[in-house]
XYZ file of C-alpha atoms in Angstrom:
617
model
C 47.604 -34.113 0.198
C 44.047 -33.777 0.649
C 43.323 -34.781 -3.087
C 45.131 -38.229 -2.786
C 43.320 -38.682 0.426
C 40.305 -37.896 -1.232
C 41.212 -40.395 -3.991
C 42.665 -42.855 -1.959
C 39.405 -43.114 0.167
C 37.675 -44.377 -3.155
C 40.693 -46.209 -4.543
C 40.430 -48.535 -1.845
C 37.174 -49.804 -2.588
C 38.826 -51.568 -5.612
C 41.950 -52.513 -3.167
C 44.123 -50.488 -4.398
C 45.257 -46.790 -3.413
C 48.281 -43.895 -4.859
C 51.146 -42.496 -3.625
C 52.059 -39.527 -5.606
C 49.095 -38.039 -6.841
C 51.820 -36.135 -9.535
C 52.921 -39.953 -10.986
C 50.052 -42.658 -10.500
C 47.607 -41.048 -12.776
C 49.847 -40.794 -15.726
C 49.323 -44.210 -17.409
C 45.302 -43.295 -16.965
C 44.646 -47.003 -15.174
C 44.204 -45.818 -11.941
C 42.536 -42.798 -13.232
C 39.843 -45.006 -15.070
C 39.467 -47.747 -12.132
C 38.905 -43.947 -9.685
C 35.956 -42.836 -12.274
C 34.247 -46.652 -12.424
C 34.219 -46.815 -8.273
C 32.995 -43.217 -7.777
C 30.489 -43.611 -10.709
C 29.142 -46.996 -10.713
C 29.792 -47.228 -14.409
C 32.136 -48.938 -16.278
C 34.363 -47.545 -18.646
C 35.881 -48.687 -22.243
C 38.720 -51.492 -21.401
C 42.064 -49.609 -20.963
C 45.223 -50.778 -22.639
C 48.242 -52.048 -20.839
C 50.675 -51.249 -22.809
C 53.330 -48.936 -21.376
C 54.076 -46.717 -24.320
C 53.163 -43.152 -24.305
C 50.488 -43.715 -26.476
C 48.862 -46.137 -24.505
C 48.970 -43.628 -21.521
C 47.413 -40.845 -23.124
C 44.554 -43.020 -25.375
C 43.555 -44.586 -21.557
C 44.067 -40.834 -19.937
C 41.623 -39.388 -22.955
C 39.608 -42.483 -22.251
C 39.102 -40.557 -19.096
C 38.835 -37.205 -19.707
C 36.207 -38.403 -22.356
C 33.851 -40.161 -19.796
C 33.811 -37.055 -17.320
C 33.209 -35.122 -20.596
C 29.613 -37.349 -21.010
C 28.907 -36.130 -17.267
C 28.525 -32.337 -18.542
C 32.137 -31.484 -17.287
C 33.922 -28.782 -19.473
C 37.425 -29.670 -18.776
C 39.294 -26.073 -20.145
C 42.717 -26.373 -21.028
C 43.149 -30.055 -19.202
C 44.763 -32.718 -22.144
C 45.774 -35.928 -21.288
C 49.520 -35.379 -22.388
C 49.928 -32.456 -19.575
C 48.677 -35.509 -17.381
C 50.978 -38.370 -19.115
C 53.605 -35.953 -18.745
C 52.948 -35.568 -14.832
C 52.186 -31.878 -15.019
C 50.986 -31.313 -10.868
C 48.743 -28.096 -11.774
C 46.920 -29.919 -14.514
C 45.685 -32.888 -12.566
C 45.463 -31.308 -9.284
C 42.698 -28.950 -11.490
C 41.474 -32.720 -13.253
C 40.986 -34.023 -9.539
C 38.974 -31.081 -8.703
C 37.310 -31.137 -11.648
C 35.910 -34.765 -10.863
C 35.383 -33.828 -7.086
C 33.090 -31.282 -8.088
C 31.062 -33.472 -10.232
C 31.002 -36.709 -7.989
C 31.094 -35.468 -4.640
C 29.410 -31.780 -4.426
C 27.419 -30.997 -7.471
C 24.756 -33.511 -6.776
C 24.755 -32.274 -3.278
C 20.967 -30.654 -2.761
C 19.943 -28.928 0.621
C 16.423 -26.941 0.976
C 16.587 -26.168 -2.738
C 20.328 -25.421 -2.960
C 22.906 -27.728 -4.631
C 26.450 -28.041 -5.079
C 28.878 -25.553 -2.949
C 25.672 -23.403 -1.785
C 23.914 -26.896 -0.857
C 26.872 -27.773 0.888
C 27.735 -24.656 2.731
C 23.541 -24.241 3.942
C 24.298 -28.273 5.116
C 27.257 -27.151 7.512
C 25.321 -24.118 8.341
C 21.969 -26.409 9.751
C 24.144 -28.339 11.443
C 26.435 -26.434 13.297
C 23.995 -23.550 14.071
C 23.249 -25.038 17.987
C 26.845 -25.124 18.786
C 28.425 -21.443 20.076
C 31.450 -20.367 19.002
C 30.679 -22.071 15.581
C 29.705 -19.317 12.697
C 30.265 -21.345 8.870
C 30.028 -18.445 6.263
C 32.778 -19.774 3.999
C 34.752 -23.143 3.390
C 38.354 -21.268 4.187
C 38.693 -19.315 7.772
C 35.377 -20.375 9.388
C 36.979 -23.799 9.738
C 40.542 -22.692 10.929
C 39.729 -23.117 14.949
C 38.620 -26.674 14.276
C 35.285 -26.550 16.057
C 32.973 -26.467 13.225
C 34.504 -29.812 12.041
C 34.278 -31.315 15.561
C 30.312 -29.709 15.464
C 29.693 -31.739 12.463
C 30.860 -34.578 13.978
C 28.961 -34.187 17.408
C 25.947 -33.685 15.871
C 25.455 -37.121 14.203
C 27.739 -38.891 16.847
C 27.730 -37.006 19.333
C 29.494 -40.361 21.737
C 32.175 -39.885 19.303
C 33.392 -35.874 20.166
C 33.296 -34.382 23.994
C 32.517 -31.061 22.104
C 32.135 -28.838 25.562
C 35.940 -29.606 26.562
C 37.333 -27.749 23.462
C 38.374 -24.828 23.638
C 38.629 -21.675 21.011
C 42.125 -20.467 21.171
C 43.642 -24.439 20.839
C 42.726 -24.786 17.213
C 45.745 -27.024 16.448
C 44.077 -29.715 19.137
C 40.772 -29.142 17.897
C 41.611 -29.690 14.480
C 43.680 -32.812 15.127
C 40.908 -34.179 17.375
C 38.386 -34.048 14.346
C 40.811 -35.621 11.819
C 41.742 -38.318 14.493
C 38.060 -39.293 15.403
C 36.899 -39.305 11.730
C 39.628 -41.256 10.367
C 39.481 -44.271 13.475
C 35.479 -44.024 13.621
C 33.951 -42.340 10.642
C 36.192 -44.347 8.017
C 37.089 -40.380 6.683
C 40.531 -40.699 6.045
C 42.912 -37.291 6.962
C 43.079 -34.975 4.677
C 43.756 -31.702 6.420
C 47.320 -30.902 8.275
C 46.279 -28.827 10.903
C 49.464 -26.694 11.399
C 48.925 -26.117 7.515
C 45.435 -24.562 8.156
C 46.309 -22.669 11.532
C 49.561 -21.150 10.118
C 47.754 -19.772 6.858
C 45.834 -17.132 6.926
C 43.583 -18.869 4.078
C 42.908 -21.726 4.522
C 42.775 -23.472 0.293
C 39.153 -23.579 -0.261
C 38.999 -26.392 -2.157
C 41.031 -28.837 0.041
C 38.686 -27.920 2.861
C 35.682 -28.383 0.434
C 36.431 -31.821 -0.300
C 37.397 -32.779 3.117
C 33.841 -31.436 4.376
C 31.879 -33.338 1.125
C 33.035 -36.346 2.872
C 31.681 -35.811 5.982
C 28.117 -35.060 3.557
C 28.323 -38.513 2.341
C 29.122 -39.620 5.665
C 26.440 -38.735 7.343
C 23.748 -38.272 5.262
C 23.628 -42.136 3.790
C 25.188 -43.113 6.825
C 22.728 -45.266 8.667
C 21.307 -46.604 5.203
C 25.001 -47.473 4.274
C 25.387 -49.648 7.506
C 22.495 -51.503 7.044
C 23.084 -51.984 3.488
C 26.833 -52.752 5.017
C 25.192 -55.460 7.068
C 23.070 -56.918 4.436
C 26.084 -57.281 2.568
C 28.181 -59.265 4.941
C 25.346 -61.383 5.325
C 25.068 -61.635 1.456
C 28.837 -62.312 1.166
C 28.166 -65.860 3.551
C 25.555 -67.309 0.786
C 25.158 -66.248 -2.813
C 21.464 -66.324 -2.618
C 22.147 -63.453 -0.590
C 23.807 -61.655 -3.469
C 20.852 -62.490 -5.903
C 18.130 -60.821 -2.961
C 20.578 -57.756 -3.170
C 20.364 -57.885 -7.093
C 16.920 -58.376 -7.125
C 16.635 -55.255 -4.267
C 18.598 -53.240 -6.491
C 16.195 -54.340 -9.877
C 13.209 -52.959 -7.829
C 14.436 -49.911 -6.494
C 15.673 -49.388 -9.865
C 12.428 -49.989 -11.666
C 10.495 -48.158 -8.919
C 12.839 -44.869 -9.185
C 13.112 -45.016 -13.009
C 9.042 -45.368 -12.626
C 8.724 -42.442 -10.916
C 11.003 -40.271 -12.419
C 8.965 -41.263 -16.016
C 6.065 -40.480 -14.364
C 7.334 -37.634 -12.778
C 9.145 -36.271 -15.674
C 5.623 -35.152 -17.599
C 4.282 -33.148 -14.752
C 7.538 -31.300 -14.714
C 7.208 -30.893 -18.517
C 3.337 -29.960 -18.203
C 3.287 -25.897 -19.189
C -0.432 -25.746 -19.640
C -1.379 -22.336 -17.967
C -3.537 -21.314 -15.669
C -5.992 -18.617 -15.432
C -5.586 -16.591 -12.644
C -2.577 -15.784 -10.196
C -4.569 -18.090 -7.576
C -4.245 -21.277 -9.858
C -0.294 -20.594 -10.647
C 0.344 -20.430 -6.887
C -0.941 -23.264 -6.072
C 0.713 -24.786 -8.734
C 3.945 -23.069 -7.340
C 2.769 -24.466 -4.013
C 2.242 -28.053 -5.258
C 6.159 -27.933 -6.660
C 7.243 -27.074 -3.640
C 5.568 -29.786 -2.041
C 7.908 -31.980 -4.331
C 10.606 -30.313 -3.324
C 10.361 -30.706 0.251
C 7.801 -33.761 0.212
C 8.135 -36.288 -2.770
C 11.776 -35.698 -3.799
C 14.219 -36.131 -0.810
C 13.409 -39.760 -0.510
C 13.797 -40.140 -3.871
C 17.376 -38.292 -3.039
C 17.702 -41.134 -0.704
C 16.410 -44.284 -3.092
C 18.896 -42.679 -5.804
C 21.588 -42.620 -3.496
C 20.814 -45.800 -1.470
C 20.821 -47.195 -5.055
C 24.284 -46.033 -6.089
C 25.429 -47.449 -2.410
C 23.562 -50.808 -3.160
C 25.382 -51.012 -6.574
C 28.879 -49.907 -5.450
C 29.247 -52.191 -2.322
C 27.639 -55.018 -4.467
C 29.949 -54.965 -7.028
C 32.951 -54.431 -4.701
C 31.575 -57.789 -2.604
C 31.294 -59.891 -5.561
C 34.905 -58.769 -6.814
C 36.309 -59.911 -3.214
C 34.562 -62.887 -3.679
C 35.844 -63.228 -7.239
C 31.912 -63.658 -7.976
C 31.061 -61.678 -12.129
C 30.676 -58.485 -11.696
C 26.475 -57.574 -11.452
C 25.054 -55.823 -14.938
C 22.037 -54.685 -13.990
C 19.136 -55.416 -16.773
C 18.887 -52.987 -19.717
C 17.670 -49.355 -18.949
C 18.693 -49.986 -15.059
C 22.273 -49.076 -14.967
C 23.282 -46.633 -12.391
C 24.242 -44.188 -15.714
C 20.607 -45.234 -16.715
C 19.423 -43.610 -13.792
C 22.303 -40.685 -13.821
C 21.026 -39.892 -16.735
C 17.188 -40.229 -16.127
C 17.898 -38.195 -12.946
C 19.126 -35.374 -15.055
C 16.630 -35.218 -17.136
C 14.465 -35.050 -14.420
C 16.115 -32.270 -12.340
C 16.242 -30.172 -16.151
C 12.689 -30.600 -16.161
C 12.201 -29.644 -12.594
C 14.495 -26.586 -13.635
C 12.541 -25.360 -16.296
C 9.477 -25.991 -14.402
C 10.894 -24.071 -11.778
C 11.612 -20.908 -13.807
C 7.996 -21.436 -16.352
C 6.045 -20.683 -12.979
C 7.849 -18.083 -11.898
C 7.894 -17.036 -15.417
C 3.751 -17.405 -15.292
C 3.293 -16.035 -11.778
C 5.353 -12.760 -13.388
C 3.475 -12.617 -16.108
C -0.201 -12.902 -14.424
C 1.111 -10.645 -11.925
C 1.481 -8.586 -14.580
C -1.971 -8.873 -16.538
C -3.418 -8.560 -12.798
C -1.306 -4.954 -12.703
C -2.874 -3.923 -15.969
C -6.658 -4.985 -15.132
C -6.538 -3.616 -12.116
C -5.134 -0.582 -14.133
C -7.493 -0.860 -16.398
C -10.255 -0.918 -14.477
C -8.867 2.168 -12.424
C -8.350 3.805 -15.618
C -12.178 2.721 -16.938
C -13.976 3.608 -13.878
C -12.200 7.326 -13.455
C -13.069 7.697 -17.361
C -17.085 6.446 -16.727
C -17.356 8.547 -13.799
C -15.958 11.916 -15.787
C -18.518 10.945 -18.755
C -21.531 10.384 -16.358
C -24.019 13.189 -17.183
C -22.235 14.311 -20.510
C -24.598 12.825 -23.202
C -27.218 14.430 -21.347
C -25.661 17.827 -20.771
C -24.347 17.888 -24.505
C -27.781 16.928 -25.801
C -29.393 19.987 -23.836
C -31.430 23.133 -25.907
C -30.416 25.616 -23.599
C -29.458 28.031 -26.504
C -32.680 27.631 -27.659
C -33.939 30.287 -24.417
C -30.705 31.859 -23.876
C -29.867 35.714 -25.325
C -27.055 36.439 -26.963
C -25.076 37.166 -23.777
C -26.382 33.709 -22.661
C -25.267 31.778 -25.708
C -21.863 33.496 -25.898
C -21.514 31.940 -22.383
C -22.411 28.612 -23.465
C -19.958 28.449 -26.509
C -16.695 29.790 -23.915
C -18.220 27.098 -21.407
C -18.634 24.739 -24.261
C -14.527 25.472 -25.572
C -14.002 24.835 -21.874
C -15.567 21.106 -22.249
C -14.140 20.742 -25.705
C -10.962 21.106 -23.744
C -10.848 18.855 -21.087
C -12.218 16.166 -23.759
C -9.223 16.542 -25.886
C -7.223 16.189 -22.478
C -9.481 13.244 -22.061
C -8.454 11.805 -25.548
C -5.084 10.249 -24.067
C -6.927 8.275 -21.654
C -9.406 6.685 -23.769
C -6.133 5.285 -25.815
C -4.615 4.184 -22.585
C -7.611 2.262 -21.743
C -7.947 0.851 -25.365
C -3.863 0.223 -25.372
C -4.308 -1.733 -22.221
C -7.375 -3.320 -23.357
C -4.975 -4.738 -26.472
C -1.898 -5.697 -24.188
C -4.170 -7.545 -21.892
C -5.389 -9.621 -25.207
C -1.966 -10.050 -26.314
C -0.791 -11.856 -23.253
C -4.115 -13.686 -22.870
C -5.719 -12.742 -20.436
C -8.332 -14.982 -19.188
C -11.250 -11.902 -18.355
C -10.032 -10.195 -22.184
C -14.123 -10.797 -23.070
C -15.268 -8.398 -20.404
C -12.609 -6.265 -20.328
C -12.987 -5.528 -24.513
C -16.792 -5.500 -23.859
C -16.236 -2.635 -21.194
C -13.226 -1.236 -24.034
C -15.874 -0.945 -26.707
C -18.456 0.735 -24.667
C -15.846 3.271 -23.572
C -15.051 3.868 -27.553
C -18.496 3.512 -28.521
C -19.376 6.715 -25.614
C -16.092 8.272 -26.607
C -17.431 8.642 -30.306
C -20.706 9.807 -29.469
C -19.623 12.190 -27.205
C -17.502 13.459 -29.758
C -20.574 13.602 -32.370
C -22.615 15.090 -29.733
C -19.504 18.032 -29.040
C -19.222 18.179 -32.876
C -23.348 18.834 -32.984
C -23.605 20.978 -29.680
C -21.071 23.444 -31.430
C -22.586 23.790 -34.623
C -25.957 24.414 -32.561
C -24.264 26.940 -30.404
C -22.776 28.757 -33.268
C -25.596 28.911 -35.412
C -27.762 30.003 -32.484
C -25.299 32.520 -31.535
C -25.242 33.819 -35.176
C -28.953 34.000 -35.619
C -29.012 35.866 -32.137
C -26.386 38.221 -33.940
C -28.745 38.532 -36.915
C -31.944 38.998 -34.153
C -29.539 41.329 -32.294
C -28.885 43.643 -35.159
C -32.588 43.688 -36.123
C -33.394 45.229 -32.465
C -30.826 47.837 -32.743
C -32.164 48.674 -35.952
C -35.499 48.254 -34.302
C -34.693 50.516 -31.774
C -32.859 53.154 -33.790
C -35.649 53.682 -36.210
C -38.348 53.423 -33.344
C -37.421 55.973 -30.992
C -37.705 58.804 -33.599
C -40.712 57.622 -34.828
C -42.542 56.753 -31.863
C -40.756 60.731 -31.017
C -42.455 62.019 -34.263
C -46.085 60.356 -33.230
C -45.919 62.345 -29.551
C -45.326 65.385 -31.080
C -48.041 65.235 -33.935
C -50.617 63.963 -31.256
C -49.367 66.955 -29.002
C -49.772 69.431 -31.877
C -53.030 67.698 -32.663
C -54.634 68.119 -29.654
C -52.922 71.523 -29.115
C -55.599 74.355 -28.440
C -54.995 77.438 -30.978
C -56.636 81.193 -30.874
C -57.274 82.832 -33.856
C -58.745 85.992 -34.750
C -58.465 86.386 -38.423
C -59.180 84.557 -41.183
C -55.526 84.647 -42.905
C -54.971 82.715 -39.418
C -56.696 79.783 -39.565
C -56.093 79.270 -43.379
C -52.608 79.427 -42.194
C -53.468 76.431 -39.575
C -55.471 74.583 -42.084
C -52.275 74.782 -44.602
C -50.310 73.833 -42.010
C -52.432 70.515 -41.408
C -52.984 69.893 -44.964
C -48.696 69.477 -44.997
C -49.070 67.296 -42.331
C -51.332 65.485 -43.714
C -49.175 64.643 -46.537
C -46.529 63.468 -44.550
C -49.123 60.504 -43.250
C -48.324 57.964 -45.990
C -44.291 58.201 -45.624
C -45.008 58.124 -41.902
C -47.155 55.172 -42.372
C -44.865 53.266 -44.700
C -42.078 53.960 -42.074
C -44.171 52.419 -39.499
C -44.094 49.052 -41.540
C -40.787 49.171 -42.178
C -40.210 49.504 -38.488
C -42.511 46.884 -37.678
C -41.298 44.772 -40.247
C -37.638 44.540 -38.800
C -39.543 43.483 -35.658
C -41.326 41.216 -37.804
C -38.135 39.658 -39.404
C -36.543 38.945 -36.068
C -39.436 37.114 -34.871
C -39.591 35.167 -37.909
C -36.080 34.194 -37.452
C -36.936 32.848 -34.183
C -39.939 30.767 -35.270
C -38.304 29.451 -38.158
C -34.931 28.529 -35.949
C -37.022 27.258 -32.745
C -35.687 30.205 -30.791
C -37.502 31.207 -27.595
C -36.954 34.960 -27.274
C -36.537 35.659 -23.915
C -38.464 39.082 -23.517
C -38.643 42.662 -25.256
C -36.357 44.536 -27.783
C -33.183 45.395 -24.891
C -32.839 48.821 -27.085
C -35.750 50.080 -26.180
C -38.793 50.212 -24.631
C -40.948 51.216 -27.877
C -43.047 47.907 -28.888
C -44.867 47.601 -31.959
C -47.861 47.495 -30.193
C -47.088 51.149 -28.806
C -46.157 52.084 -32.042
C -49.551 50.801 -33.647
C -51.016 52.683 -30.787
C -50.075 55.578 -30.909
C -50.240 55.272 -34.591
C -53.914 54.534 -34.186
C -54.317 57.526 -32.223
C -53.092 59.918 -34.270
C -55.391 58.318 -37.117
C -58.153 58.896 -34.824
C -56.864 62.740 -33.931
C -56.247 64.085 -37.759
C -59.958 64.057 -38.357
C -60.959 65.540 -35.440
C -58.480 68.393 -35.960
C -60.078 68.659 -39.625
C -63.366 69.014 -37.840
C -62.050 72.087 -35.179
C -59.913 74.094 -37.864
C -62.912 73.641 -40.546
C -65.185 74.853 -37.677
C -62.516 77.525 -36.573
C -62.763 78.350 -40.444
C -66.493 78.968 -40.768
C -66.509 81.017 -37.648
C -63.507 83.495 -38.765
C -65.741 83.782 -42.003
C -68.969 84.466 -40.199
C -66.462 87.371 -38.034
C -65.092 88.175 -41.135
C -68.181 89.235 -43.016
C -69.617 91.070 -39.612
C -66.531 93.136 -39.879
C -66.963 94.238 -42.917
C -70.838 95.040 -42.593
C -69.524 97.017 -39.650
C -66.891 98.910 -41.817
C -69.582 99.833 -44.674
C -71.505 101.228 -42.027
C -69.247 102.884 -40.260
C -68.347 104.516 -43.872
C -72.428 106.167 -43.616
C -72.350 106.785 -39.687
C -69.373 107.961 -38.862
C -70.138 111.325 -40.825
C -73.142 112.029 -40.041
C -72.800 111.541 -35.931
C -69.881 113.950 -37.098
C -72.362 116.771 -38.825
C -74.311 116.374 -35.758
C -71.991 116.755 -33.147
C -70.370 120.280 -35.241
């Protein structure tokens, strides 16, 4: 019912209408005359013969035409039409319904059903009681039709008299006041819609596409409506309305070539900034430059249909507009335009995505590059500090486990460097506009990364070869120290026995002393070569030093015995031996004077010793 309505309403227009929707399509005339009204086109010349054949070449005829108009028809042929199959051209109806009366339907960026549905939804959203989320039960009470119509004529509807639980009157009342007044003719039962608890979607979907056209070209269809009628009184009328229809033509075809380009254009932009405003400008079109081109399209396609329909009631040649102006001209122009506009569309969002993205990875990368300069700031310097050369061996072994400890967190370092230089090559790969500074700022991180690596490499070769050395110094002091302590031992007591006081009273005594000197005395030379030795360890260390820059800190830390004791004391006993030679060779004579005494004593004690004896008898 509401498909031959639907077809009916455009039928007319050609003065002619169907019956059963099931039967008047199946020798494809009607079919055919239903396409040229509702497209502005004309199709190949149908044949009139009444053979099967005939029927199904004019029905493919058809099918063919809504096939140019980017229609897949699946599983429709034009024998399950010839052959009056109800499923297949109710589906063929809807098929060209779609096409003709909703998909070209645009609302606030939405076409088609959506564009439709947001259309009902603007309108009826003052009006209480009225909620449109769907083309099947939001319409059952019959308000949101009778909204629709109030809001465009509102004279028409006394909208605060209806009431929600009489949907049957409501629903009636709409169908009534669109058919006498709108020229919508009924399509709806409304006991059909109130007793199911579905209403079909699609009946009520073409019903409500109808009010669309209504309204929205409504007051531009009356005055074209009125031009007409004054056109049909004098031809020159006709030939203003031709010539009206030639401009707007040319002027819309102008525009959309000129339009066309800019839609096309895919030049990008540097910076997020540029692509929004460029985002900004299409949307501009959108809601600025292209609805009255909506309107000249449309206007156009009214212009063209009621012209042609005049001049066929006035048996006047039907109007052929000049070459490159038809209406599928335009149809056609217009879809290359809104193609253009659609890949437009998705290339900025595409760009804004992708420049969002490059702005994501420079800002990452200059997170990434600052955190990285900051860690490095002070490293050259610290890693090109001689601190070993003044350090002990304690000191250096110190600096090599603080040294493993930097070599450590520059190896955990490592991975950042190649995230900075991986986003540094991603960011050239998608072409970034700033790629020059950000590889300048790349290649000084890699350049510092290297030399801070030479620098780590040449730190712990110093530190290791100053720690060795040290060893080597370390080991010399402890030999140092081992052989100086006995030594420096020996020297206190010789200069204690040299000074030592001695009593004698005999001769065999101080030869005894002097023998006992002369052995020391021969011990000098070994004692002396020892002394070089010792002081030639010290010697060798310090030479290692020199030679290797190496600032030792202070004395030997074995011991307290320098060489300059040691030469010392060395000196001193030099000085003592002589002066012991001197006491014990004095000693020496003076036991031998004693000595002889004694015995010029004994050989006269031999003589006197008697003779006081004699006497005292």
């Amino acid at each position: 019912q509401t498909f031959t309505a639907w077809c009916n309403s455009h039928l007319r227009k050609a003065g002619t209408q169907i019956e059963n929707i099931d039967e008047d399509f199946r020798d494809g005339l009607k079919l055919m005359l239903l396409l040229e009204v509702i497209s502005g086109e004309r199709l190949p010349k149908p044949e009139r013969g009444k053979m099967r054949v005939h029927k199904i070449n004019n029905v493919n005829k058809a099918l063919d035409f809504i096939a140019s108009k980017g229609v897949k028809l699946v599983s429709i042929g034009a024998e399950e039409i010839v052959d009056g199959n109800a499923k297949m051209t109710l589906g063929m109806i809807w098929t060209i319904i779609l096409r003709f009366a909703i998909q070209d339907i645009s609302v606030e960026e939405t076409s088609a059903k959506e564009g439709l549905l947001l259309w009902c939804q603007r309108k009826t959203a003052p009006y209480k009681n009225v909620n449109v989320q769907n083309f099947h039960i939001s319409w059952k009470d019959g308000l949101a039709f009778n909204a629709l119509i109030h809001r465009h004529r509102p004279e028409l509807i006394e909208y605060d008299k209806l009431r929600k639980d009489d949907p049957v009157t409501n629903l009636n009342n709409a169908f009534e006041v669109a058919e006498k007044y709108l020229d919508i003719p009924k399509m709806l039962d409304a006991e059909d819609i109130v007793n199911t608890a579905r209403p079909d979607e699609k009946a009520i979907m073409t019903y409500v596409s109808s009010f669309y056209h209504a309204f929205s070209g409504a007051q531009k269809a009356e005055t074209a409506a009125n031009r007409i009628c004054k056109v049909l009184a004098v031809n020159q009328e006709n030939e203003h309305l031709m010539e009206d229809y030639e401009k707007l033509a040319s002027d819309l075809l102008e525009w959309i070539k000129r339009t066309i380009p800019w839609l096309e254009d895919r030049s990008p932009q540097k910076t997020i900034q540029e692509m929004q405003q460029k985002l900004e400008d299409f949307r501009d079109y959108r809601r600025v430059h292209k609805p009255p081109k909506v309107q000249e399209k449309c206007q156009l396609e009214i212009n063209f249909n009621t012209l042609q329909t005049k001049l066929r009631l006035s048996n006047r040649p039907a109007f052929m507009p000049s070459e490159g102006k038809m209406v599928s001209d335009i149809n056609n122009g217009w879809q290359h335009l809104e193609q253009a506009e659609k890949g437009y569309e998705e290339w900025l969002l595409n760009e804004i995505r992708r420049l969002e993205r490059l702005d994501h990875l420079a800002e990452k990368f200059r997170q990434k590059a600052s955190i990285h300069e900051a860690w490095t700031e002070g490293k050259e310097a610290m890693l090109k500090q001689k601190d070993y050369e003044t350090a002990t061996l304690s000191d250096i072994k110190a600096l090599i486990r603080k040294h493993e400890a930097f070599e450590s967190d520059l190896a955990a370092h490592q991975d950042r460097v190649e995230q900075i230089a991986a986003i540094a090559q991603e960011l050239n790969e998608l072409d970034y506009y700033d790629s020059p500074s950000v590889n300048a700022r790349c290649q000084k991180i890699c350049d510092q990364w290297d030399v801070l690596g030479a620098l780590t490499h040449s730190r712990r070769e110093a530190l290791e070869k100053t720690e060795k050395q040290l060893e080597t110094i370390d080991e010399l002091h402890l030999e140092y120290a081992k052989r100086a302590a006995p030594f420096n031992n020996w020297m206190e007591s010789a200069m204690e026995d040299l000074q030592d006081m001695f009593i004698v009273h005999t001769i065999e005594e101080i030869e005894g002393l002097i023998a006992a000197h002369d052995q020391f005395k021969s011990t000098l030379p070994d004692a002396d070569k020892e002394r070089e030795a010792i002081l030639g360890i010290q010697r060798e260390a310090q030479r290692i030093a020199d030679f290797n820059s190496i600032k030792l800190s202070g004395n030997n830390p074995y011991t307290s015995v320098t060489p300059q004791i040691i030469n010392s004391k060395w000196e001193r006993v030099q000085q003592l031996v002589p002066k012991r030679d001197h006491a014990l060779l004095d000693e020496q004579s003076k036991q031998q004077s004693n000595e002889h005494l004694r015995r010029q004593f004994a050989s006269q004690a031999n003589i006197v010793g008697p003779w006081i004896q004699t006497k005292m008898e």
